[in-house]
Coordinates of C-alpha atoms in Angstrom, one line a residue:
M1 CA 97.2 123.0 113.5
N2 CA 97.6 126.5 114.9
T3 CA 99.3 127.2 118.3
F4 CA 96.0 127.7 120.2
T5 CA 94.5 124.5 118.9
H6 CA 97.7 122.6 119.6
Y7 CA 97.8 124.0 123.2
I8 CA 94.2 122.9 123.9
A9 CA 94.8 119.4 122.3
L10 CA 98.0 118.9 124.4
A11 CA 96.2 120.1 127.5
A12 CA 93.2 117.7 126.8
T13 CA 95.6 114.8 126.2
T14 CA 97.5 115.5 129.4
L15 CA 94.4 115.9 131.5
S16 CA 93.0 112.6 130.2
L17 CA 96.2 110.9 131.2
I18 CA 96.1 112.4 134.6
G19 CA 92.4 111.4 135.0
C20 CA 93.4 107.8 134.4
S21 CA 96.1 107.9 137.1
S22 CA 95.6 105.1 139.5
Y23 CA 96.7 104.8 143.1
P24 CA 97.2 101.7 145.2
E25 CA 94.5 100.5 147.6
E26 CA 94.1 102.2 150.9
G27 CA 96.9 101.0 153.3
R28 CA 99.2 100.1 150.4
G29 CA 99.9 103.3 148.7
G30 CA 101.3 105.3 151.5
I31 CA 102.6 108.5 150.0
A32 CA 99.9 109.0 147.4
E33 CA 97.0 108.7 149.6
N34 CA 97.1 112.2 151.0
Y35 CA 97.5 113.8 147.6
I36 CA 95.2 116.7 146.8
Q37 CA 93.2 115.8 143.7
S38 CA 92.4 119.4 142.8
S39 CA 89.4 119.9 140.5
F40 CA 90.3 123.2 138.8
T41 CA 87.5 124.9 136.8
P42 CA 87.7 123.8 133.1
V43 CA 88.2 126.4 130.3
M44 CA 84.9 127.1 128.6
P45 CA 84.8 127.4 124.7
D46 CA 84.0 131.1 124.8
E47 CA 86.4 131.9 127.7
P48 CA 89.6 133.8 127.0
L49 CA 92.7 132.1 128.2
G50 CA 94.3 134.0 131.1
P51 CA 97.6 133.5 133.1
E52 CA 95.7 131.4 135.6
H53 CA 94.9 128.7 133.0
G54 CA 98.5 128.5 132.0
L55 CA 99.6 128.0 135.6
R56 CA 96.9 125.4 136.2
F57 CA 98.2 123.6 133.1
D58 CA 101.7 123.7 134.5
W59 CA 100.5 122.4 137.8
Q60 CA 98.9 119.5 135.9
L61 CA 102.1 118.9 134.0
A62 CA 104.1 118.8 137.4
K63 CA 101.4 116.5 138.8
L64 CA 101.8 114.2 135.9
Q65 CA 105.6 114.1 136.3
L66 CA 105.3 113.5 140.0
D67 CA 102.7 110.8 139.5
T68 CA 105.0 109.1 136.9
L69 CA 108.0 109.2 139.4
I70 CA 105.8 107.6 142.1
R71 CA 104.7 104.8 139.8
E72 CA 108.3 104.2 138.7
G73 CA 109.3 103.5 142.3
A74 CA 110.4 106.9 143.7
R75 CA 108.1 106.3 146.6
W76 CA 110.2 103.4 147.7
C77 CA 113.7 104.7 146.9
F78 CA 113.2 108.3 147.8
P79 CA 110.2 108.6 150.1
A80 CA 111.4 111.7 151.9
A81 CA 111.8 113.5 148.6
V82 CA 108.4 112.4 147.4
V83 CA 106.6 113.4 150.6
Q84 CA 108.1 117.0 150.4
A85 CA 107.3 117.2 146.7
L86 CA 103.7 116.3 147.4
E87 CA 103.6 118.9 150.1
K88 CA 104.8 121.5 147.6
Q89 CA 102.4 120.3 145.0
N90 CA 99.5 120.7 147.4
R91 CA 100.6 124.1 148.4
I92 CA 100.6 125.2 144.8
A93 CA 97.1 123.9 144.3
R94 CA 95.9 125.9 147.3
E95 CA 97.6 129.0 145.9
L96 CA 95.9 128.6 142.6
E97 CA 92.5 128.0 144.1
G98 CA 93.1 131.2 146.2
G99 CA 94.1 133.3 143.2
L100 CA 97.7 133.8 144.4
L101 CA 99.1 133.5 140.9
L102 CA 102.6 135.0 141.5
D103 CA 103.1 132.8 144.5
A104 CA 102.0 129.7 142.5
A105 CA 104.3 130.7 139.6
N106 CA 107.3 130.9 141.9
D107 CA 106.5 127.6 143.6
L108 CA 106.0 125.9 140.3
V109 CA 109.6 126.9 139.3
I110 CA 110.9 125.4 142.5
Q111 CA 108.8 122.3 142.1
R112 CA 109.8 121.6 138.5
N113 CA 113.5 121.9 139.5
R114 CA 112.9 119.5 142.4
L115 CA 111.1 117.0 140.3
N116 CA 113.8 117.1 137.5
E117 CA 116.4 116.5 140.2
L118 CA 114.4 113.5 141.6
E119 CA 113.9 112.1 138.1
L120 CA 117.7 112.2 137.5
Q121 CA 118.3 110.5 140.9
L122 CA 115.7 107.8 140.1
D123 CA 117.0 107.2 136.6
Y124 CA 120.5 106.6 138.1
V125 CA 119.4 104.3 140.8
T126 CA 117.1 102.2 138.6
S127 CA 119.8 101.8 136.0
Q128 CA 121.8 99.8 138.6
S129 CA 119.2 98.5 141.1
K130 CA 115.5 97.9 141.8
C131 CA 113.1 100.0 143.8
L132 CA 111.0 97.6 145.9
P133 CA 108.1 98.1 148.3
P134 CA 108.9 97.9 152.0
T135 CA 108.8 94.6 153.8
N136 CA 107.3 96.3 156.9
E137 CA 104.5 98.5 155.7
R138 CA 103.5 99.9 159.1
S139 CA 107.1 101.0 159.9
F140 CA 107.4 102.6 156.5
Q141 CA 104.2 104.6 157.0
R142 CA 105.4 105.8 160.4
R143 CA 108.6 106.9 158.8
L144 CA 106.7 108.9 156.2
A145 CA 104.5 110.5 158.8
T146 CA 107.5 111.6 160.8
I147 CA 109.0 113.2 157.7
D148 CA 105.8 115.0 157.0
E149 CA 105.5 116.3 160.6
L150 CA 109.1 117.6 160.5
Y151 CA 108.7 119.3 157.2
N152 CA 105.6 121.1 158.4
L153 CA 107.2 122.1 161.7
L154 CA 110.4 123.4 160.1
N155 CA 108.7 125.4 157.3
V156 CA 106.2 127.6 159.0
D157 CA 105.9 131.3 158.2
N158 CA 107.0 134.2 160.4
Q159 CA 110.5 133.1 161.4
F160 CA 112.7 136.2 161.5
A161 CA 112.4 139.9 162.2
F162 CA 113.4 142.5 159.6
N163 CA 117.1 142.8 158.9
S164 CA 117.8 140.3 161.6
T165 CA 119.0 136.7 162.2
E166 CA 117.2 136.5 165.5
I167 CA 114.6 133.8 165.5
N168 CA 111.1 134.6 166.5
P169 CA 110.0 132.8 169.8
K170 CA 107.2 130.8 168.2
Y171 CA 109.6 129.5 165.5
M172 CA 112.1 128.6 168.1
G173 CA 109.5 126.5 169.8
H174 CA 109.0 124.7 166.5
L175 CA 112.8 124.1 166.3
A176 CA 112.8 122.6 169.8
Q177 CA 109.9 120.3 168.9
A178 CA 111.5 119.2 165.7
S179 CA 114.8 118.6 167.5
N180 CA 113.2 116.3 170.0
I181 CA 111.7 114.2 167.0
L182 CA 115.0 114.2 165.2
K183 CA 116.9 112.9 168.3
E184 CA 114.7 109.8 168.1
H185 CA 115.3 109.4 164.4
P186 CA 119.1 109.6 163.7
Q187 CA 118.6 108.6 160.0
F188 CA 117.1 112.1 159.3
H189 CA 119.4 115.0 158.4
L190 CA 118.5 118.5 157.5
A191 CA 119.4 120.8 154.6
V192 CA 118.8 124.4 155.7
T193 CA 118.6 127.2 153.1
G194 CA 118.6 130.8 154.2
H195 CA 116.4 133.5 152.5
A196 CA 116.1 137.2 152.7
D197 CA 113.3 139.7 151.6
S198 CA 113.7 142.1 148.7
V199 CA 115.1 145.0 150.8
G200 CA 118.8 145.6 150.5
D201 CA 121.5 144.8 147.9
V202 CA 122.3 141.3 146.6
S203 CA 125.5 140.8 148.6
Y204 CA 124.1 142.0 151.8
N205 CA 121.0 139.8 151.5
Q206 CA 123.2 136.8 150.6
E207 CA 125.1 137.3 153.9
L208 CA 121.9 137.9 155.9
A209 CA 120.3 134.8 154.6
M210 CA 123.3 132.7 155.4
G211 CA 123.3 134.2 158.9
R212 CA 119.7 133.0 159.3
A213 CA 120.6 129.4 158.2
Q214 CA 123.5 129.3 160.5
Q215 CA 121.4 130.7 163.4
V216 CA 118.8 127.9 162.9
K217 CA 121.7 125.3 162.9
R218 CA 123.0 126.9 166.1
Y219 CA 119.7 126.5 167.9
L220 CA 119.1 123.0 166.6
T221 CA 122.6 122.1 168.0
I222 CA 121.8 123.8 171.3
F223 CA 118.7 121.6 171.4
G224 CA 120.8 118.5 171.1
L225 CA 121.4 117.8 167.4
S226 CA 124.8 117.0 166.0
P227 CA 126.1 119.7 163.7
S228 CA 127.1 117.0 161.2
R229 CA 123.4 116.3 160.6
I230 CA 122.7 119.9 159.4
Q231 CA 123.8 121.5 156.1
T232 CA 123.5 125.2 155.5
K233 CA 123.4 127.4 152.4
S234 CA 122.1 130.8 151.3
V235 CA 120.1 131.9 148.2
G236 CA 119.7 135.5 149.4
D237 CA 116.6 137.1 148.0
T238 CA 116.6 135.1 144.7
L239 CA 113.8 132.6 145.7
P240 CA 111.1 134.5 147.5
L241 CA 108.3 132.4 148.8
Y242 CA 105.9 135.1 147.8
E243 CA 106.1 138.0 145.3
G244 CA 105.5 141.6 146.4
D245 CA 106.7 144.3 148.7
S246 CA 104.0 144.5 151.3
D247 CA 105.1 144.1 155.0
G248 CA 103.3 140.8 155.2
V249 CA 105.1 139.4 152.1
R250 CA 108.5 140.6 153.4
L251 CA 107.8 139.0 156.7
T252 CA 107.1 135.7 155.1
N253 CA 110.1 135.9 152.8
R254 CA 112.5 136.4 155.8
R255 CA 112.9 132.7 156.3
V256 CA 114.8 129.5 156.0
S257 CA 113.5 126.6 154.0
I258 CA 114.4 123.2 155.4
E259 CA 114.4 119.8 153.6
V260 CA 114.4 116.6 155.5
I261 CA 117.1 114.2 154.1
D262 CA 116.5 110.5 154.9
T263 CA 120.0 108.9 154.8
E264 CA 118.3 105.5 154.5
E265 CA 117.4 106.5 151.0
K266 CA 121.2 106.4 150.2
T267 CA 121.6 102.9 151.6
A268 CA 121.6 100.2 148.9
M269 CA 120.3 97.5 151.2
H270 CA 118.2 97.8 154.2
M271 CA 115.3 95.9 155.9
Q272 CA 112.4 98.1 154.8
G273 CA 112.5 97.6 151.1
G274 CA 114.1 100.5 149.3
Y275 CA 116.4 99.8 146.5
H276 CA 118.5 96.7 146.0
E277 CA 121.3 95.8 143.6
M278 CA 120.1 94.0 140.5
D279 CA 121.4 90.5 139.6

């Protein structure tokens, strides 16, 4: 079998598996129910394969991996991580549908790394314990909705001015709103990663990005959060949200990315399901 035929056969097998993926009934599945089921245009027999087809295939592979992790219990043991992985998967689908191939390729790298890390965490937990559905479904769904709301508030575009750590007023409003929610949910912590655009040398951008992460932490603490709930780090200009050098792209890449960490996911026993020690 030549490479092209093998590729198409593998793609067909993967897509058929994905097509058979099942989700729980409404009201029981929680995380999976808001998942974009993107219907990408199929490759026709006489159509040459382009980069968009490879990216769509990679999206389907990432979707298959995420679906598998959800079925294996990640939704119960690591709901915050799964909610944010679904947000990223949906974002990539929108980028592919909009023809933003470089953006989709970059996000796919981030997503595959995130899913591989989640898979390792799940393998470790399930080797010692069980991931069980929550005993209080309504409370669990509220918890997921709060995580989703926080993620969207904290990861909007247009956060910083050029060559600056000063936060734009609109984003500061988002931080204040998120802080009010976080004060009501002490189990949620934040991991703040600073980013810079492509202008400037590596060491300067590393320092600038860290300054942005620390500035976000500063304002979150001003708004009432404990500093112990906020981790900061910098990746400089190494993980742009979008590829390119236009003013709009640079504006978007001057940012922080913030992950919501649910500390209840690290608790071996709690009242809403989660994971429990095996006998």
